[in-house]
Amino acid sequence: MMSDEYLVECNINDDDDEEEDEEEDYVVKKIYESPPPPPQFSSSTSVDIRDPCGINKHLKVEFSDVLAEPASTRSYDRVWVYSGIGFESARLWSYRCLSAICAVPLSCLCGCLFALLACMHIWCVMPCIQVCHSCLPCVRSLWMSLVNIFIAPLLTSAARCCSGVYVLFSKE
């Protein structure tokens, strides 16, 4: 569907030839301009917000979430500071190196997996469901016949046998 910014109002005036040329140029420019990229691929938002839905909130791990010293036993302050720096650096650079190695192949694998799932859903699952929906009235009438022939008389006779049973509760 085309957005409203690409629709151009064309006024037809036979009086001014110059205005028509300007309007035609404007129409041609608007048609051949490329649309802006989707927000997930634009450079300003993809760098700032990479998890807009908050899928990986549980992975926000800091040094204080993993290591902590009680008040009774403490190491030297410099050891604690350097340990924090080492932890953050190792976490950051390990993630960067692993993502540089694994991100593109795994994203391609995930894309293929989702494409396979979409293909299976479109070409296998939904046709089977539609066939079941089209055959369901026949199966329903067969099932109702079986219920009316075998199960309904059995349960009706059991209900008539049990209808004479009365249960009284008394407080004694």
Short mmCIF file of C-alpha atoms in Angstrom, two decimals:
data_model
loop_
_atom_site.label_atom_id
_atom_site.label_comp_id
_atom_site.label_asym_id
_atom_site.label_seq_id
_atom_site.Cartn_x
_atom_site.Cartn_y
_atom_site.Cartn_z
CA MET A 1 0.00 0.00 0.00
CA MET A 2 1.36 3.40 -0.92
CA SER A 3 1.70 6.05 1.77
CA ASP A 4 0.05 9.44 1.40
CA GLU A 5 3.32 11.30 0.92
CA TYR A 6 3.75 9.71 -2.52
CA LEU A 7 0.30 10.67 -3.72
CA VAL A 8 0.31 13.91 -5.66
CA GLU A 9 -2.66 16.08 -6.46
CA CYS A 10 -2.70 17.05 -10.12
CA ASN A 11 -4.62 20.18 -11.03
CA ILE A 12 -5.50 20.46 -14.68
CA ASN A 13 -5.14 24.01 -15.97
CA ASP A 14 -5.00 24.71 -19.66
CA ASP A 15 -4.11 28.35 -19.02
CA ASP A 16 -0.61 28.03 -17.59
CA ASP A 17 1.81 25.81 -19.46
CA GLU A 18 4.72 26.62 -17.13
CA GLU A 19 2.87 25.38 -14.04
CA GLU A 20 2.14 22.07 -15.76
CA ASP A 21 5.83 21.50 -16.44
CA GLU A 22 6.69 22.18 -12.81
CA GLU A 23 3.95 19.84 -11.60
CA GLU A 24 5.12 17.07 -13.96
CA ASP A 25 8.70 17.44 -12.70
CA TYR A 26 7.41 17.25 -9.15
CA VAL A 27 5.45 14.07 -9.93
CA VAL A 28 8.43 12.45 -11.61
CA LYS A 29 10.72 13.33 -8.70
CA LYS A 30 8.28 11.91 -6.16
CA ILE A 31 7.82 8.66 -8.06
CA TYR A 32 11.51 7.92 -8.50
CA GLU A 33 12.61 8.80 -4.97
CA SER A 34 13.30 5.71 -2.88
CA PRO A 35 11.21 5.27 0.26
CA PRO A 36 12.94 5.50 3.64
CA PRO A 37 14.16 2.22 5.14
CA PRO A 38 12.02 0.47 7.73
CA PRO A 39 12.69 1.62 11.30
CA GLN A 40 14.44 -1.60 12.32
CA PHE A 41 17.05 -1.08 9.56
CA SER A 42 17.62 2.65 9.84
CA SER A 43 20.96 3.61 11.34
CA SER A 44 19.67 5.92 14.07
CA THR A 45 17.37 3.45 15.81
CA SER A 46 19.24 0.19 15.23
CA VAL A 47 22.36 1.42 17.03
CA ASP A 48 20.50 2.89 19.99
CA ILE A 49 17.75 0.34 20.64
CA ARG A 50 18.57 -3.21 19.63
CA ASP A 51 16.07 -4.95 21.91
CA PRO A 52 12.91 -2.84 21.59
CA CYS A 53 10.61 -5.64 22.80
CA GLY A 54 12.76 -6.49 25.82
CA ILE A 55 13.32 -10.11 24.82
CA ASN A 56 16.69 -10.38 26.58
CA LYS A 57 16.08 -8.52 29.84
CA HIS A 58 17.45 -11.46 31.79
CA LEU A 59 20.88 -11.10 30.12
CA LYS A 60 21.65 -7.70 31.65
CA VAL A 61 24.36 -9.04 33.96
CA GLU A 62 26.72 -6.76 35.81
CA PHE A 63 29.72 -7.45 38.02
CA SER A 64 27.71 -6.96 41.21
CA ASP A 65 25.14 -9.53 40.03
CA VAL A 66 27.81 -12.24 39.84
CA LEU A 67 30.44 -11.40 42.45
CA ALA A 68 30.02 -9.81 45.86
CA GLU A 69 32.13 -9.72 49.01
CA PRO A 70 30.59 -9.79 52.45
CA ALA A 71 31.56 -7.14 54.96
CA SER A 72 33.51 -9.62 57.12
CA THR A 73 35.97 -10.72 54.39
CA ARG A 74 37.26 -8.13 52.01
CA SER A 75 40.09 -8.08 49.51
CA TYR A 76 42.21 -5.07 48.72
CA ASP A 77 40.34 -2.24 47.02
CA ARG A 78 42.58 -2.34 43.95
CA VAL A 79 41.99 -6.09 43.55
CA TRP A 80 38.24 -5.50 43.67
CA VAL A 81 38.40 -2.66 41.13
CA TYR A 82 40.65 -4.58 38.74
CA SER A 83 38.47 -7.68 39.09
CA GLY A 84 35.44 -5.59 38.07
CA ILE A 85 37.33 -4.13 35.12
CA GLY A 86 38.52 -7.59 34.09
CA PHE A 87 35.03 -9.06 34.35
CA GLU A 88 33.41 -6.30 32.30
CA SER A 89 36.17 -6.33 29.68
CA ALA A 90 36.15 -10.11 29.33
CA ARG A 91 32.35 -10.15 29.09
CA LEU A 92 32.25 -7.35 26.53
CA TRP A 93 35.09 -8.56 24.30
CA SER A 94 34.11 -12.22 24.50
CA TYR A 95 30.61 -11.30 23.38
CA ARG A 96 31.96 -9.11 20.57
CA CYS A 97 34.30 -11.83 19.31
CA LEU A 98 31.70 -14.58 19.54
CA SER A 99 29.07 -12.44 17.84
CA ALA A 100 31.52 -11.51 15.07
CA ILE A 101 32.16 -15.22 14.46
CA CYS A 102 28.67 -16.64 15.02
CA ALA A 103 26.14 -13.86 14.37
CA VAL A 104 25.93 -14.00 10.58
CA PRO A 105 25.82 -17.82 10.24
CA LEU A 106 23.32 -18.18 13.08
CA SER A 107 21.12 -15.39 11.74
CA CYS A 108 21.10 -17.12 8.35
CA LEU A 109 20.26 -20.41 10.06
CA CYS A 110 17.42 -18.77 12.02
CA GLY A 111 16.15 -17.12 8.85
CA CYS A 112 16.12 -20.49 7.07
CA LEU A 113 14.38 -22.11 10.04
CA PHE A 114 11.65 -19.47 10.13
CA ALA A 115 11.27 -19.70 6.36
CA LEU A 116 10.89 -23.49 6.67
CA LEU A 117 8.30 -23.06 9.42
CA ALA A 118 6.39 -20.51 7.36
CA CYS A 119 6.49 -22.78 4.31
CA MET A 120 5.31 -25.79 6.31
CA HIS A 121 2.51 -23.74 7.85
CA ILE A 122 1.37 -22.26 4.54
CA TRP A 123 1.68 -25.35 2.35
CA CYS A 124 1.06 -28.24 4.79
CA VAL A 125 -0.68 -27.27 8.01
CA MET A 126 -3.29 -24.84 6.69
CA PRO A 127 -4.38 -27.08 3.77
CA CYS A 128 -4.82 -29.99 6.21
CA ILE A 129 -6.89 -27.78 8.51
CA GLN A 130 -9.01 -26.62 5.58
CA VAL A 131 -9.56 -30.23 4.46
CA CYS A 132 -10.62 -31.13 7.99
CA HIS A 133 -13.01 -28.19 8.07
CA SER A 134 -14.53 -29.22 4.76
CA CYS A 135 -14.84 -32.89 5.83
CA LEU A 136 -16.00 -32.06 9.33
CA PRO A 137 -19.75 -31.88 8.54
CA CYS A 138 -19.66 -35.46 7.22
CA VAL A 139 -17.71 -36.68 10.24
CA ARG A 140 -20.03 -34.73 12.56
CA SER A 141 -23.15 -36.36 11.11
CA LEU A 142 -21.54 -39.82 11.40
CA TRP A 143 -20.52 -39.13 15.00
CA MET A 144 -24.02 -37.85 15.89
CA SER A 145 -25.52 -41.02 14.40
CA LEU A 146 -23.22 -43.22 16.48
CA VAL A 147 -24.02 -41.25 19.62
CA ASN A 148 -27.77 -41.41 19.00
CA ILE A 149 -27.69 -45.16 18.22
CA PHE A 150 -25.36 -46.46 20.95
CA ILE A 151 -24.52 -43.96 23.68
CA ALA A 152 -27.77 -41.99 24.11
CA PRO A 153 -30.00 -45.06 24.82
CA LEU A 154 -27.45 -46.44 27.27
CA LEU A 155 -27.20 -43.19 29.21
CA THR A 156 -30.98 -42.64 29.07
CA SER A 157 -31.62 -46.06 30.63
CA ALA A 158 -28.95 -45.42 33.29
CA ALA A 159 -30.58 -42.08 34.09
CA ARG A 160 -34.01 -43.73 34.46
CA CYS A 161 -32.57 -46.39 36.76
CA CYS A 162 -30.88 -43.78 38.94
CA SER A 163 -33.86 -41.41 38.98
CA GLY A 164 -35.54 -43.46 41.72
CA VAL A 165 -32.56 -43.14 44.06
CA TYR A 166 -32.91 -40.47 46.73
CA VAL A 167 -30.08 -39.35 48.99
CA LEU A 168 -30.91 -37.67 52.30
CA PHE A 169 -28.37 -35.92 54.46
CA SER A 170 -29.06 -35.63 58.15
CA LYS A 171 -27.10 -34.15 61.02
CA GLU A 172 -26.84 -36.87 63.68
#
